[in-house]
mmCIF file with all atom_site columns, C-alpha atoms and ligand atoms in Angstrom:
data_model
loop_
_atom_site.group_PDB
_atom_site.id
_atom_site.type_symbol
_atom_site.label_atom_id
_atom_site.label_alt_id
_atom_site.label_comp_id
_atom_site.label_asym_id
_atom_site.label_entity_id
_atom_site.label_seq_id
_atom_site.pdbx_PDB_ins_code
_atom_site.Cartn_x
_atom_site.Cartn_y
_atom_site.Cartn_z
_atom_site.occupancy
_atom_site.B_iso_or_equiv
_atom_site.pdbx_formal_charge
_atom_site.auth_seq_id
_atom_site.auth_comp_id
_atom_site.auth_asym_id
_atom_site.auth_atom_id
_atom_site.pdbx_PDB_model_num
ATOM   1   C CA  . UNK A 1 1   ? 13.616  -16.562 -7.339  1.00 0.00 ? 1   UNK A CA  1
ATOM   2   C CA  . UNK A 1 2   ? 9.934   -17.032 -6.614  1.00 0.00 ? 2   UNK A CA  1
ATOM   3   C CA  . UNK A 1 3   ? 7.698   -14.480 -5.276  1.00 0.00 ? 3   UNK A CA  1
ATOM   4   C CA  . UNK A 1 4   ? 4.661   -15.277 -3.854  1.00 0.00 ? 4   UNK A CA  1
ATOM   5   C CA  . UNK A 1 5   ? 1.655   -12.339 -4.016  1.00 0.00 ? 5   UNK A CA  1
ATOM   6   C CA  . UNK A 1 6   ? -1.673  -11.673 -4.720  1.00 0.00 ? 6   UNK A CA  1
ATOM   7   C CA  . UNK A 1 7   ? -3.195  -9.719  -7.080  1.00 0.00 ? 7   UNK A CA  1
ATOM   8   C CA  . UNK A 1 8   ? -4.891  -7.367  -4.453  1.00 0.00 ? 8   UNK A CA  1
ATOM   9   C CA  . UNK A 1 9   ? -1.970  -7.161  -1.986  1.00 0.00 ? 9   UNK A CA  1
ATOM   10  C CA  . UNK A 1 10  ? -0.859  -3.622  -1.424  1.00 0.00 ? 10  UNK A CA  1
ATOM   11  C CA  . UNK A 1 11  ? 2.334   -4.893  0.083   1.00 0.00 ? 11  UNK A CA  1
ATOM   12  C CA  . UNK A 1 12  ? 2.960   -6.973  -2.896  1.00 0.00 ? 12  UNK A CA  1
ATOM   13  C CA  . UNK A 1 13  ? 2.340   -4.558  -5.277  1.00 0.00 ? 13  UNK A CA  1
ATOM   14  C CA  . UNK A 1 14  ? 5.138   -1.977  -3.646  1.00 0.00 ? 14  UNK A CA  1
ATOM   15  C CA  . UNK A 1 15  ? 7.323   -5.508  -4.299  1.00 0.00 ? 15  UNK A CA  1
ATOM   16  C CA  . UNK A 1 16  ? 6.115   -5.646  -7.897  1.00 0.00 ? 16  UNK A CA  1
ATOM   17  C CA  . UNK A 1 17  ? 6.560   -1.897  -8.798  1.00 0.00 ? 17  UNK A CA  1
ATOM   18  C CA  . UNK A 1 18  ? 10.588  -2.520  -7.958  1.00 0.00 ? 18  UNK A CA  1
ATOM   19  C CA  . UNK A 1 19  ? 11.020  -5.589  -9.605  1.00 0.00 ? 19  UNK A CA  1
ATOM   20  C CA  . UNK A 1 20  ? 9.471   -4.124  -12.630 1.00 0.00 ? 20  UNK A CA  1
ATOM   21  C CA  . UNK A 1 21  ? 11.475  -1.119  -12.578 1.00 0.00 ? 21  UNK A CA  1
ATOM   22  C CA  . UNK A 1 22  ? 14.886  -2.902  -12.095 1.00 0.00 ? 22  UNK A CA  1
ATOM   23  C CA  . UNK A 1 23  ? 14.163  -5.843  -14.642 1.00 0.00 ? 23  UNK A CA  1
ATOM   24  C CA  . UNK A 1 24  ? 14.080  -8.525  -11.693 1.00 0.00 ? 24  UNK A CA  1
ATOM   25  C CA  . UNK A 1 25  ? 11.496  -11.441 -13.248 1.00 0.00 ? 25  UNK A CA  1
ATOM   26  C CA  . UNK A 1 26  ? 10.936  -13.940 -10.453 1.00 0.00 ? 26  UNK A CA  1
ATOM   27  C CA  . UNK A 1 27  ? 8.832   -17.227 -11.067 1.00 0.00 ? 27  UNK A CA  1
ATOM   28  C CA  . UNK A 1 28  ? 5.329   -16.353 -9.347  1.00 0.00 ? 28  UNK A CA  1
ATOM   29  C CA  . UNK A 1 29  ? 3.121   -18.240 -6.847  1.00 0.00 ? 29  UNK A CA  1
ATOM   30  C CA  . UNK A 1 30  ? -0.222  -16.835 -5.898  1.00 0.00 ? 30  UNK A CA  1
ATOM   31  C CA  . UNK A 1 31  ? -1.430  -16.948 -2.746  1.00 0.00 ? 31  UNK A CA  1
ATOM   32  C CA  . UNK A 1 32  ? -5.556  -16.421 -2.573  1.00 0.00 ? 32  UNK A CA  1
ATOM   33  C CA  . UNK A 1 33  ? -5.843  -14.480 0.600   1.00 0.00 ? 33  UNK A CA  1
ATOM   34  C CA  . UNK A 1 34  ? -9.923  -14.282 0.614   1.00 0.00 ? 34  UNK A CA  1
ATOM   35  C CA  . UNK A 1 35  ? -9.528  -18.224 0.484   1.00 0.00 ? 35  UNK A CA  1
ATOM   36  C CA  . UNK A 1 36  ? -7.042  -17.826 3.632   1.00 0.00 ? 36  UNK A CA  1
ATOM   37  C CA  . UNK A 1 37  ? -4.598  -19.894 1.605   1.00 0.00 ? 37  UNK A CA  1
ATOM   38  C CA  . UNK A 1 38  ? -1.744  -17.446 3.241   1.00 0.00 ? 38  UNK A CA  1
ATOM   39  C CA  . UNK A 1 39  ? -2.722  -19.874 6.493   1.00 0.00 ? 39  UNK A CA  1
ATOM   40  C CA  . UNK A 1 40  ? -2.249  -23.155 5.020   1.00 0.00 ? 40  UNK A CA  1
ATOM   41  C CA  . UNK A 1 41  ? 0.654   -25.235 6.439   1.00 0.00 ? 41  UNK A CA  1
ATOM   42  C CA  . UNK A 1 42  ? 2.576   -24.987 3.239   1.00 0.00 ? 42  UNK A CA  1
ATOM   43  C CA  . UNK A 1 43  ? 2.784   -21.125 3.405   1.00 0.00 ? 43  UNK A CA  1
ATOM   44  C CA  . UNK A 1 44  ? 3.390   -20.939 6.916   1.00 0.00 ? 44  UNK A CA  1
ATOM   45  C CA  . UNK A 1 45  ? 6.193   -22.934 6.460   1.00 0.00 ? 45  UNK A CA  1
ATOM   46  C CA  . UNK A 1 46  ? 7.502   -20.535 3.880   1.00 0.00 ? 46  UNK A CA  1
ATOM   47  C CA  . UNK A 1 47  ? 6.098   -17.519 5.801   1.00 0.00 ? 47  UNK A CA  1
ATOM   48  C CA  . UNK A 1 48  ? 5.439   -17.567 9.291   1.00 0.00 ? 48  UNK A CA  1
ATOM   49  C CA  . UNK A 1 49  ? 3.593   -14.468 9.714   1.00 0.00 ? 49  UNK A CA  1
ATOM   50  C CA  . UNK A 1 50  ? 1.011   -15.787 7.056   1.00 0.00 ? 50  UNK A CA  1
ATOM   51  C CA  . UNK A 1 51  ? 1.236   -12.348 5.030   1.00 0.00 ? 51  UNK A CA  1
ATOM   52  C CA  . UNK A 1 52  ? 2.000   -11.925 1.321   1.00 0.00 ? 52  UNK A CA  1
ATOM   53  C CA  . UNK A 1 53  ? 4.461   -10.754 -0.274  1.00 0.00 ? 53  UNK A CA  1
ATOM   54  C CA  . UNK A 1 54  ? 7.258   -13.594 0.487   1.00 0.00 ? 54  UNK A CA  1
ATOM   55  C CA  . UNK A 1 55  ? 10.360  -13.733 -1.981  1.00 0.00 ? 55  UNK A CA  1
ATOM   56  C CA  . UNK A 1 56  ? 12.252  -17.009 -2.180  1.00 0.00 ? 56  UNK A CA  1
ATOM   57  C CA  . UNK A 1 57  ? 15.753  -16.265 -3.296  1.00 0.00 ? 57  UNK A CA  1
ATOM   58  C CA  . UNK A 1 58  ? 17.614  -19.412 -5.231  1.00 0.00 ? 58  UNK A CA  1
ATOM   59  C CA  . UNK A 1 59  ? 19.469  -20.768 -2.063  1.00 0.00 ? 59  UNK A CA  1
ATOM   60  C CA  . UNK A 1 60  ? 16.323  -21.043 -0.377  1.00 0.00 ? 60  UNK A CA  1
ATOM   61  C CA  . UNK A 1 61  ? 16.214  -18.135 1.973   1.00 0.00 ? 61  UNK A CA  1
ATOM   62  C CA  . UNK A 1 62  ? 12.861  -16.856 2.494   1.00 0.00 ? 62  UNK A CA  1
ATOM   63  C CA  . UNK A 1 63  ? 12.389  -13.148 2.630   1.00 0.00 ? 63  UNK A CA  1
ATOM   64  C CA  . UNK A 1 64  ? 9.181   -11.642 4.171   1.00 0.00 ? 64  UNK A CA  1
ATOM   65  C CA  . UNK A 1 65  ? 7.844   -7.681  4.676   1.00 0.00 ? 65  UNK A CA  1
ATOM   66  C CA  . UNK A 1 66  ? 7.687   -5.742  2.103   1.00 0.00 ? 66  UNK A CA  1
ATOM   67  C CA  . UNK A 1 67  ? 9.941   -2.854  3.076   1.00 0.00 ? 67  UNK A CA  1
ATOM   68  C CA  . UNK A 1 68  ? 12.950  -5.824  3.782   1.00 0.00 ? 68  UNK A CA  1
ATOM   69  C CA  . UNK A 1 69  ? 12.176  -6.769  0.220   1.00 0.00 ? 69  UNK A CA  1
ATOM   70  C CA  . UNK A 1 70  ? 12.752  -3.866  -1.222  1.00 0.00 ? 70  UNK A CA  1
ATOM   71  C CA  . UNK A 1 71  ? 15.709  -3.115  0.541   1.00 0.00 ? 71  UNK A CA  1
ATOM   72  C CA  . UNK A 1 72  ? 17.237  -6.388  -0.446  1.00 0.00 ? 72  UNK A CA  1
ATOM   73  C CA  . UNK A 1 73  ? 16.262  -5.779  -4.324  1.00 0.00 ? 73  UNK A CA  1
ATOM   74  C CA  . UNK A 1 74  ? 18.001  -2.277  -4.294  1.00 0.00 ? 74  UNK A CA  1
ATOM   75  C CA  . UNK A 1 75  ? 21.070  -3.514  -2.486  1.00 0.00 ? 75  UNK A CA  1
ATOM   76  C CA  . UNK A 1 76  ? 21.365  -6.504  -5.037  1.00 0.00 ? 76  UNK A CA  1
ATOM   77  C CA  . UNK A 1 77  ? 20.086  -4.957  -7.863  1.00 0.00 ? 77  UNK A CA  1
ATOM   78  C CA  . UNK A 1 78  ? 21.024  -1.255  -7.722  1.00 0.00 ? 78  UNK A CA  1
ATOM   79  C CA  . UNK A 1 79  ? 20.237  0.193   -10.789 1.00 0.00 ? 79  UNK A CA  1
ATOM   80  C CA  . UNK A 1 80  ? 18.097  2.036   -11.147 1.00 0.00 ? 80  UNK A CA  1
ATOM   81  C CA  . UNK A 1 81  ? 18.348  3.021   -7.642  1.00 0.00 ? 81  UNK A CA  1
ATOM   82  C CA  . UNK A 1 82  ? 15.051  3.592   -5.689  1.00 0.00 ? 82  UNK A CA  1
ATOM   83  C CA  . UNK A 1 83  ? 16.800  5.418   -2.676  1.00 0.00 ? 83  UNK A CA  1
ATOM   84  C CA  . UNK A 1 84  ? 18.651  8.601   -2.880  1.00 0.00 ? 84  UNK A CA  1
ATOM   85  C CA  . UNK A 1 85  ? 22.343  8.774   -2.465  1.00 0.00 ? 85  UNK A CA  1
ATOM   86  C CA  . UNK A 1 86  ? 22.802  11.419  0.406   1.00 0.00 ? 86  UNK A CA  1
ATOM   87  C CA  . UNK A 1 87  ? 21.846  9.914   4.265   1.00 0.00 ? 87  UNK A CA  1
ATOM   88  C CA  . UNK A 1 88  ? 19.172  12.475  4.757   1.00 0.00 ? 88  UNK A CA  1
ATOM   89  C CA  . UNK A 1 89  ? 17.237  12.024  1.255   1.00 0.00 ? 89  UNK A CA  1
ATOM   90  C CA  . UNK A 1 90  ? 17.523  8.066   2.340   1.00 0.00 ? 90  UNK A CA  1
ATOM   91  C CA  . UNK A 1 91  ? 15.907  8.964   5.556   1.00 0.00 ? 91  UNK A CA  1
ATOM   92  C CA  . UNK A 1 92  ? 13.397  11.427  4.058   1.00 0.00 ? 92  UNK A CA  1
ATOM   93  C CA  . UNK A 1 93  ? 11.994  8.560   1.862   1.00 0.00 ? 93  UNK A CA  1
ATOM   94  C CA  . UNK A 1 94  ? 12.157  5.966   4.417   1.00 0.00 ? 94  UNK A CA  1
ATOM   95  C CA  . UNK A 1 95  ? 10.301  8.350   6.649   1.00 0.00 ? 95  UNK A CA  1
ATOM   96  C CA  . UNK A 1 96  ? 7.463   8.897   3.695   1.00 0.00 ? 96  UNK A CA  1
ATOM   97  C CA  . UNK A 1 97  ? 7.331   5.216   2.581   1.00 0.00 ? 97  UNK A CA  1
ATOM   98  C CA  . UNK A 1 98  ? 6.598   4.290   6.567   1.00 0.00 ? 98  UNK A CA  1
ATOM   99  C CA  . UNK A 1 99  ? 3.202   6.688   6.443   1.00 0.00 ? 99  UNK A CA  1
ATOM   100 C CA  . UNK A 1 100 ? 1.582   4.248   4.226   1.00 0.00 ? 100 UNK A CA  1
ATOM   101 C CA  . UNK A 1 101 ? 3.549   1.281   4.875   1.00 0.00 ? 101 UNK A CA  1
ATOM   102 C CA  . UNK A 1 102 ? 3.622   1.202   9.094   1.00 0.00 ? 102 UNK A CA  1
ATOM   103 C CA  . UNK A 1 103 ? 0.816   3.986   9.882   1.00 0.00 ? 103 UNK A CA  1
ATOM   104 C CA  . UNK A 1 104 ? -1.910  3.298   7.676   1.00 0.00 ? 104 UNK A CA  1
ATOM   105 C CA  . UNK A 1 105 ? -1.849  -0.586  5.728   1.00 0.00 ? 105 UNK A CA  1
ATOM   106 C CA  . UNK A 1 106 ? -1.340  -2.491  8.945   1.00 0.00 ? 106 UNK A CA  1
ATOM   107 C CA  . UNK A 1 107 ? -4.809  -0.910  10.906  1.00 0.00 ? 107 UNK A CA  1
ATOM   108 C CA  . UNK A 1 108 ? -6.624  -1.545  7.816   1.00 0.00 ? 108 UNK A CA  1
ATOM   109 C CA  . UNK A 1 109 ? -5.425  -4.935  6.780   1.00 0.00 ? 109 UNK A CA  1
ATOM   110 C CA  . UNK A 1 110 ? -7.740  -7.836  5.811   1.00 0.00 ? 110 UNK A CA  1
ATOM   111 C CA  . UNK A 1 111 ? -7.211  -9.666  9.277   1.00 0.00 ? 111 UNK A CA  1
ATOM   112 C CA  . UNK A 1 112 ? -7.761  -6.399  11.129  1.00 0.00 ? 112 UNK A CA  1
ATOM   113 C CA  . UNK A 1 113 ? -10.810 -5.857  9.381   1.00 0.00 ? 113 UNK A CA  1
ATOM   114 C CA  . UNK A 1 114 ? -12.106 -9.137  9.913   1.00 0.00 ? 114 UNK A CA  1
ATOM   115 C CA  . UNK A 1 115 ? -11.352 -9.032  13.525  1.00 0.00 ? 115 UNK A CA  1
ATOM   116 C CA  . UNK A 1 116 ? -13.445 -5.672  13.953  1.00 0.00 ? 116 UNK A CA  1
ATOM   117 C CA  . UNK A 1 117 ? -16.169 -7.850  12.318  1.00 0.00 ? 117 UNK A CA  1
ATOM   118 C CA  . UNK A 1 118 ? -15.727 -11.002 14.398  1.00 0.00 ? 118 UNK A CA  1
ATOM   119 C CA  . UNK A 1 119 ? -15.000 -9.887  17.821  1.00 0.00 ? 119 UNK A CA  1
ATOM   120 C CA  . UNK A 1 120 ? -15.656 -6.097  17.710  1.00 0.00 ? 120 UNK A CA  1
ATOM   121 C CA  . UNK A 1 121 ? -19.139 -6.453  15.605  1.00 0.00 ? 121 UNK A CA  1
ATOM   122 C CA  . UNK A 1 122 ? -18.345 -4.112  13.332  1.00 0.00 ? 122 UNK A CA  1
ATOM   123 C CA  . UNK A 1 123 ? -20.602 -4.032  10.143  1.00 0.00 ? 123 UNK A CA  1
ATOM   124 C CA  . UNK A 1 124 ? -19.209 -3.716  6.661   1.00 0.00 ? 124 UNK A CA  1
ATOM   125 C CA  . UNK A 1 125 ? -19.902 0.479   6.951   1.00 0.00 ? 125 UNK A CA  1
ATOM   126 C CA  . UNK A 1 126 ? -18.207 0.339   10.202  1.00 0.00 ? 126 UNK A CA  1
ATOM   127 C CA  . UNK A 1 127 ? -15.223 -1.450  8.730   1.00 0.00 ? 127 UNK A CA  1
ATOM   128 C CA  . UNK A 1 128 ? -14.747 1.075   5.829   1.00 0.00 ? 128 UNK A CA  1
ATOM   129 C CA  . UNK A 1 129 ? -15.360 4.184   7.811   1.00 0.00 ? 129 UNK A CA  1
ATOM   130 C CA  . UNK A 1 130 ? -12.163 2.619   10.224  1.00 0.00 ? 130 UNK A CA  1
ATOM   131 C CA  . UNK A 1 131 ? -10.195 2.283   7.065   1.00 0.00 ? 131 UNK A CA  1
ATOM   132 C CA  . UNK A 1 132 ? -11.079 5.575   5.275   1.00 0.00 ? 132 UNK A CA  1
ATOM   133 C CA  . UNK A 1 133 ? -10.176 7.196   8.782   1.00 0.00 ? 133 UNK A CA  1
ATOM   134 C CA  . UNK A 1 134 ? -6.671  5.849   8.940   1.00 0.00 ? 134 UNK A CA  1
ATOM   135 C CA  . UNK A 1 135 ? -6.084  6.211   5.451   1.00 0.00 ? 135 UNK A CA  1
ATOM   136 C CA  . UNK A 1 136 ? -7.044  9.915   6.060   1.00 0.00 ? 136 UNK A CA  1
ATOM   137 C CA  . UNK A 1 137 ? -4.843  10.301  8.542   1.00 0.00 ? 137 UNK A CA  1
ATOM   138 C CA  . UNK A 1 138 ? -1.967  8.805   6.936   1.00 0.00 ? 138 UNK A CA  1
ATOM   139 C CA  . UNK A 1 139 ? -2.720  10.890  3.675   1.00 0.00 ? 139 UNK A CA  1
ATOM   140 C CA  . UNK A 1 140 ? -3.207  14.193  5.532   1.00 0.00 ? 140 UNK A CA  1
ATOM   141 C CA  . UNK A 1 141 ? 0.390   13.573  6.709   1.00 0.00 ? 141 UNK A CA  1
ATOM   142 C CA  . UNK A 1 142 ? 2.012   12.755  3.208   1.00 0.00 ? 142 UNK A CA  1
ATOM   143 C CA  . UNK A 1 143 ? 0.304   15.731  1.611   1.00 0.00 ? 143 UNK A CA  1
ATOM   144 C CA  . UNK A 1 144 ? 1.892   18.138  3.887   1.00 0.00 ? 144 UNK A CA  1
ATOM   145 C CA  . UNK A 1 145 ? 5.222   15.933  3.823   1.00 0.00 ? 145 UNK A CA  1
ATOM   146 C CA  . UNK A 1 146 ? 5.292   16.605  0.506   1.00 0.00 ? 146 UNK A CA  1
ATOM   147 C CA  . UNK A 1 147 ? 3.295   20.084  -0.771  1.00 0.00 ? 147 UNK A CA  1
ATOM   148 C CA  . UNK A 1 148 ? 6.037   22.805  -1.159  1.00 0.00 ? 148 UNK A CA  1
ATOM   149 C CA  . UNK A 1 149 ? 8.397   20.739  0.134   1.00 0.00 ? 149 UNK A CA  1
ATOM   150 C CA  . UNK A 1 150 ? 12.131  21.531  -1.577  1.00 0.00 ? 150 UNK A CA  1
ATOM   151 C CA  . UNK A 1 151 ? 13.211  17.680  -2.462  1.00 0.00 ? 151 UNK A CA  1
ATOM   152 C CA  . UNK A 1 152 ? 9.355   16.763  -3.968  1.00 0.00 ? 152 UNK A CA  1
ATOM   153 C CA  . UNK A 1 153 ? 9.616   16.559  -7.667  1.00 0.00 ? 153 UNK A CA  1
ATOM   154 C CA  . UNK A 1 154 ? 8.083   15.001  -10.129 1.00 0.00 ? 154 UNK A CA  1
ATOM   155 C CA  . UNK A 1 155 ? 7.818   12.065  -7.480  1.00 0.00 ? 155 UNK A CA  1
ATOM   156 C CA  . UNK A 1 156 ? 7.482   12.147  -3.676  1.00 0.00 ? 156 UNK A CA  1
ATOM   157 C CA  . UNK A 1 157 ? 11.633  12.861  -3.955  1.00 0.00 ? 157 UNK A CA  1
ATOM   158 C CA  . UNK A 1 158 ? 13.092  14.104  -6.760  1.00 0.00 ? 158 UNK A CA  1
ATOM   159 C CA  . UNK A 1 159 ? 12.311  13.362  -10.220 1.00 0.00 ? 159 UNK A CA  1
ATOM   160 C CA  . UNK A 1 160 ? 12.456  9.388   -10.094 1.00 0.00 ? 160 UNK A CA  1
ATOM   161 C CA  . UNK A 1 161 ? 10.706  6.767   -7.987  1.00 0.00 ? 161 UNK A CA  1
ATOM   162 C CA  . UNK A 1 162 ? 11.391  5.445   -4.828  1.00 0.00 ? 162 UNK A CA  1
ATOM   163 C CA  . UNK A 1 163 ? 10.277  3.315   -2.392  1.00 0.00 ? 163 UNK A CA  1
ATOM   164 C CA  . UNK A 1 164 ? 7.763   6.168   -0.918  1.00 0.00 ? 164 UNK A CA  1
ATOM   165 C CA  . UNK A 1 165 ? 6.233   5.945   -4.154  1.00 0.00 ? 165 UNK A CA  1
ATOM   166 C CA  . UNK A 1 166 ? 6.358   2.179   -4.123  1.00 0.00 ? 166 UNK A CA  1
ATOM   167 C CA  . UNK A 1 167 ? 4.228   2.706   -0.889  1.00 0.00 ? 167 UNK A CA  1
ATOM   168 C CA  . UNK A 1 168 ? 2.139   5.704   -1.449  1.00 0.00 ? 168 UNK A CA  1
ATOM   169 C CA  . UNK A 1 169 ? 0.602   4.057   -4.861  1.00 0.00 ? 169 UNK A CA  1
ATOM   170 C CA  . UNK A 1 170 ? -0.934  0.897   -3.497  1.00 0.00 ? 170 UNK A CA  1
ATOM   171 C CA  . UNK A 1 171 ? -2.008  2.999   -0.850  1.00 0.00 ? 171 UNK A CA  1
ATOM   172 C CA  . UNK A 1 172 ? -4.208  5.290   -3.250  1.00 0.00 ? 172 UNK A CA  1
ATOM   173 C CA  . UNK A 1 173 ? -5.518  2.127   -4.720  1.00 0.00 ? 173 UNK A CA  1
ATOM   174 C CA  . UNK A 1 174 ? -6.833  0.745   -1.183  1.00 0.00 ? 174 UNK A CA  1
ATOM   175 C CA  . UNK A 1 175 ? -8.467  4.794   -0.723  1.00 0.00 ? 175 UNK A CA  1
ATOM   176 C CA  . UNK A 1 176 ? -10.250 4.126   -3.931  1.00 0.00 ? 176 UNK A CA  1
ATOM   177 C CA  . UNK A 1 177 ? -11.886 0.930   -2.865  1.00 0.00 ? 177 UNK A CA  1
ATOM   178 C CA  . UNK A 1 178 ? -12.835 2.446   0.770   1.00 0.00 ? 178 UNK A CA  1
ATOM   179 C CA  . UNK A 1 179 ? -14.239 5.445   -1.019  1.00 0.00 ? 179 UNK A CA  1
ATOM   180 C CA  . UNK A 1 180 ? -11.669 8.138   0.431   1.00 0.00 ? 180 UNK A CA  1
ATOM   181 C CA  . UNK A 1 181 ? -12.080 12.159  -0.940  1.00 0.00 ? 181 UNK A CA  1
ATOM   182 C CA  . UNK A 1 182 ? -8.990  12.065  -2.819  1.00 0.00 ? 182 UNK A CA  1
ATOM   183 C CA  . UNK A 1 183 ? -9.209  15.775  -3.779  1.00 0.00 ? 183 UNK A CA  1
ATOM   184 C CA  . UNK A 1 184 ? -8.091  16.817  -0.220  1.00 0.00 ? 184 UNK A CA  1
ATOM   185 C CA  . UNK A 1 185 ? -4.591  15.379  -1.351  1.00 0.00 ? 185 UNK A CA  1
ATOM   186 C CA  . UNK A 1 186 ? -3.489  17.112  -4.417  1.00 0.00 ? 186 UNK A CA  1
ATOM   187 C CA  . UNK A 1 187 ? 0.162   17.182  -4.610  1.00 0.00 ? 187 UNK A CA  1
ATOM   188 C CA  . UNK A 1 188 ? 0.231   13.424  -3.271  1.00 0.00 ? 188 UNK A CA  1
ATOM   189 C CA  . UNK A 1 189 ? -2.293  12.700  -6.130  1.00 0.00 ? 189 UNK A CA  1
ATOM   190 C CA  . UNK A 1 190 ? -0.335  14.549  -8.664  1.00 0.00 ? 190 UNK A CA  1
ATOM   191 C CA  . UNK A 1 191 ? 2.585   11.673  -7.562  1.00 0.00 ? 191 UNK A CA  1
ATOM   192 C CA  . UNK A 1 192 ? 0.107   9.363   -7.799  1.00 0.00 ? 192 UNK A CA  1
ATOM   193 C CA  . UNK A 1 193 ? -0.764  10.216  -11.513 1.00 0.00 ? 193 UNK A CA  1
ATOM   194 C CA  . UNK A 1 194 ? 3.044   10.683  -12.385 1.00 0.00 ? 194 UNK A CA  1
ATOM   195 C CA  . UNK A 1 195 ? 3.605   7.131   -11.010 1.00 0.00 ? 195 UNK A CA  1
ATOM   196 C CA  . UNK A 1 196 ? 0.566   5.610   -12.903 1.00 0.00 ? 196 UNK A CA  1
ATOM   197 C CA  . UNK A 1 197 ? 2.159   6.930   -16.230 1.00 0.00 ? 197 UNK A CA  1
ATOM   198 C CA  . UNK A 1 198 ? 5.383   5.103   -15.401 1.00 0.00 ? 198 UNK A CA  1
ATOM   199 C CA  . UNK A 1 199 ? 4.901   1.610   -17.100 1.00 0.00 ? 199 UNK A CA  1
ATOM   200 C CA  . UNK A 1 200 ? 7.165   0.080   -14.106 1.00 0.00 ? 200 UNK A CA  1
ATOM   201 C CA  . UNK A 1 201 ? 3.791   0.866   -11.678 1.00 0.00 ? 201 UNK A CA  1
ATOM   202 C CA  . UNK A 1 202 ? 1.593   0.346   -14.671 1.00 0.00 ? 202 UNK A CA  1
ATOM   203 C CA  . UNK A 1 203 ? 2.225   -3.217  -15.039 1.00 0.00 ? 203 UNK A CA  1
ATOM   204 C CA  . UNK A 1 204 ? 2.177   -3.967  -11.331 1.00 0.00 ? 204 UNK A CA  1
ATOM   205 C CA  . UNK A 1 205 ? -1.097  -2.946  -10.764 1.00 0.00 ? 205 UNK A CA  1
ATOM   206 C CA  . UNK A 1 206 ? -3.779  -5.190  -9.352  1.00 0.00 ? 206 UNK A CA  1
ATOM   207 C CA  . UNK A 1 207 ? -5.731  -5.614  -12.831 1.00 0.00 ? 207 UNK A CA  1
ATOM   208 C CA  . UNK A 1 208 ? -2.584  -6.254  -14.804 1.00 0.00 ? 208 UNK A CA  1
ATOM   209 C CA  . UNK A 1 209 ? -1.510  -9.650  -12.552 1.00 0.00 ? 209 UNK A CA  1
ATOM   210 C CA  . UNK A 1 210 ? -2.042  -13.047 -14.050 1.00 0.00 ? 210 UNK A CA  1
ATOM   211 C CA  . UNK A 1 211 ? -4.279  -14.097 -10.441 1.00 0.00 ? 211 UNK A CA  1
ATOM   212 C CA  . UNK A 1 212 ? -6.942  -10.607 -10.877 1.00 0.00 ? 212 UNK A CA  1
ATOM   213 C CA  . UNK A 1 213 ? -10.105 -11.035 -10.602 1.00 0.00 ? 213 UNK A CA  1
ATOM   214 C CA  . UNK A 1 214 ? -13.131 -8.778  -11.551 1.00 0.00 ? 214 UNK A CA  1
HETATM 215 N N1  . GSH B 2 .   ? 4.029   -5.075  6.659   1.00 0.00 ? 1   GSH B N1  1
HETATM 216 C C1  . GSH B 2 .   ? 3.933   -6.378  5.908   1.00 0.00 ? 1   GSH B C1  1
HETATM 217 C C2  . GSH B 2 .   ? 2.357   -6.435  5.664   1.00 0.00 ? 1   GSH B C2  1
HETATM 218 C C3  . GSH B 2 .   ? 2.105   -7.280  4.845   1.00 0.00 ? 1   GSH B C3  1
HETATM 219 C C4  . GSH B 2 .   ? 0.354   -7.860  4.916   1.00 0.00 ? 1   GSH B C4  1
HETATM 220 O O1  . GSH B 2 .   ? -0.251  -7.149  5.546   1.00 0.00 ? 1   GSH B O1  1
HETATM 221 N N2  . GSH B 2 .   ? 0.156   -8.442  3.468   1.00 0.00 ? 1   GSH B N2  1
HETATM 222 C C5  . GSH B 2 .   ? -1.325  -8.321  3.550   1.00 0.00 ? 1   GSH B C5  1
HETATM 223 C C6  . GSH B 2 .   ? -1.816  -8.034  1.915   1.00 0.00 ? 1   GSH B C6  1
HETATM 224 S S1  . GSH B 2 .   ? -1.296  -6.487  1.457   1.00 0.00 ? 1   GSH B S1  1
HETATM 225 C C7  . GSH B 2 .   ? -1.605  -9.988  3.781   1.00 0.00 ? 1   GSH B C7  1
HETATM 226 O O2  . GSH B 2 .   ? -1.143  -11.235 3.416   1.00 0.00 ? 1   GSH B O2  1
HETATM 227 N N3  . GSH B 2 .   ? -2.807  -10.103 4.305   1.00 0.00 ? 1   GSH B N3  1
HETATM 228 C C8  . GSH B 2 .   ? -3.372  -11.367 4.942   1.00 0.00 ? 1   GSH B C8  1
HETATM 229 C C9  . GSH B 2 .   ? -4.251  -11.324 6.101   1.00 0.00 ? 1   GSH B C9  1
HETATM 230 O O3  . GSH B 2 .   ? -4.579  -10.166 6.232   1.00 0.00 ? 1   GSH B O3  1
HETATM 231 O O4  . GSH B 2 .   ? -4.639  -12.827 6.564   1.00 0.00 ? 1   GSH B O4  1
HETATM 232 C C10 . GSH B 2 .   ? 4.820   -6.155  4.192   1.00 0.00 ? 1   GSH B C10 1
HETATM 233 O O5  . GSH B 2 .   ? 4.959   -4.546  4.494   1.00 0.00 ? 1   GSH B O5  1
HETATM 234 O O6  . GSH B 2 .   ? 4.825   -7.134  4.032   1.00 0.00 ? 1   GSH B O6  1
#
């Protein structure tokens, strides 16, 4: 298998965590997003969405979209599980995962912030305020969903990492970059700290990647 990622990509970070947990060690390819390598003809042939990550299987099948890749990994490498066994638990985990993955990350993505600047005249401060706002909206919902919930454990759901944690943690890294006040989210941050003490999360963080830059 070959994994196309970028050290600072949140979506690639999610998949790196799952691969670390499950002991999957693909070949690595690095797509430099700031240099727009995602729009090159070669990469566009692999991933017409021009986004990372992409996981290319040994038979050449290219899988795009981190949530789809996480589900593929779970189905093909079931141990340790990253989704609960019960349908309601799985639905809760997917629903939590979708807060950062669907409600926050897509609207503070590189190309969206770029468009805000180029087409809407926003300066750097304006773009950062936009990102902080939507992170706050998502994190307020996440905090309310996990704080005091009977299914919340050491992690977002129970005492082992799930897809929800894999989507949450990279979003917290983004929030730190944008300067959000994270003290407003004590349960979310308690879960983040638990995750980052886990080697699978720690080894997946941007600074630990071979293509990391200061
Ligand atoms: N929903 C996609 C999001 C992928 C995505 O937005 N990737 C970002 C990096 S985190 C990217 O490739 N951005 C390139 C760009 O904005 O041009 C997924 O979960 O895989």
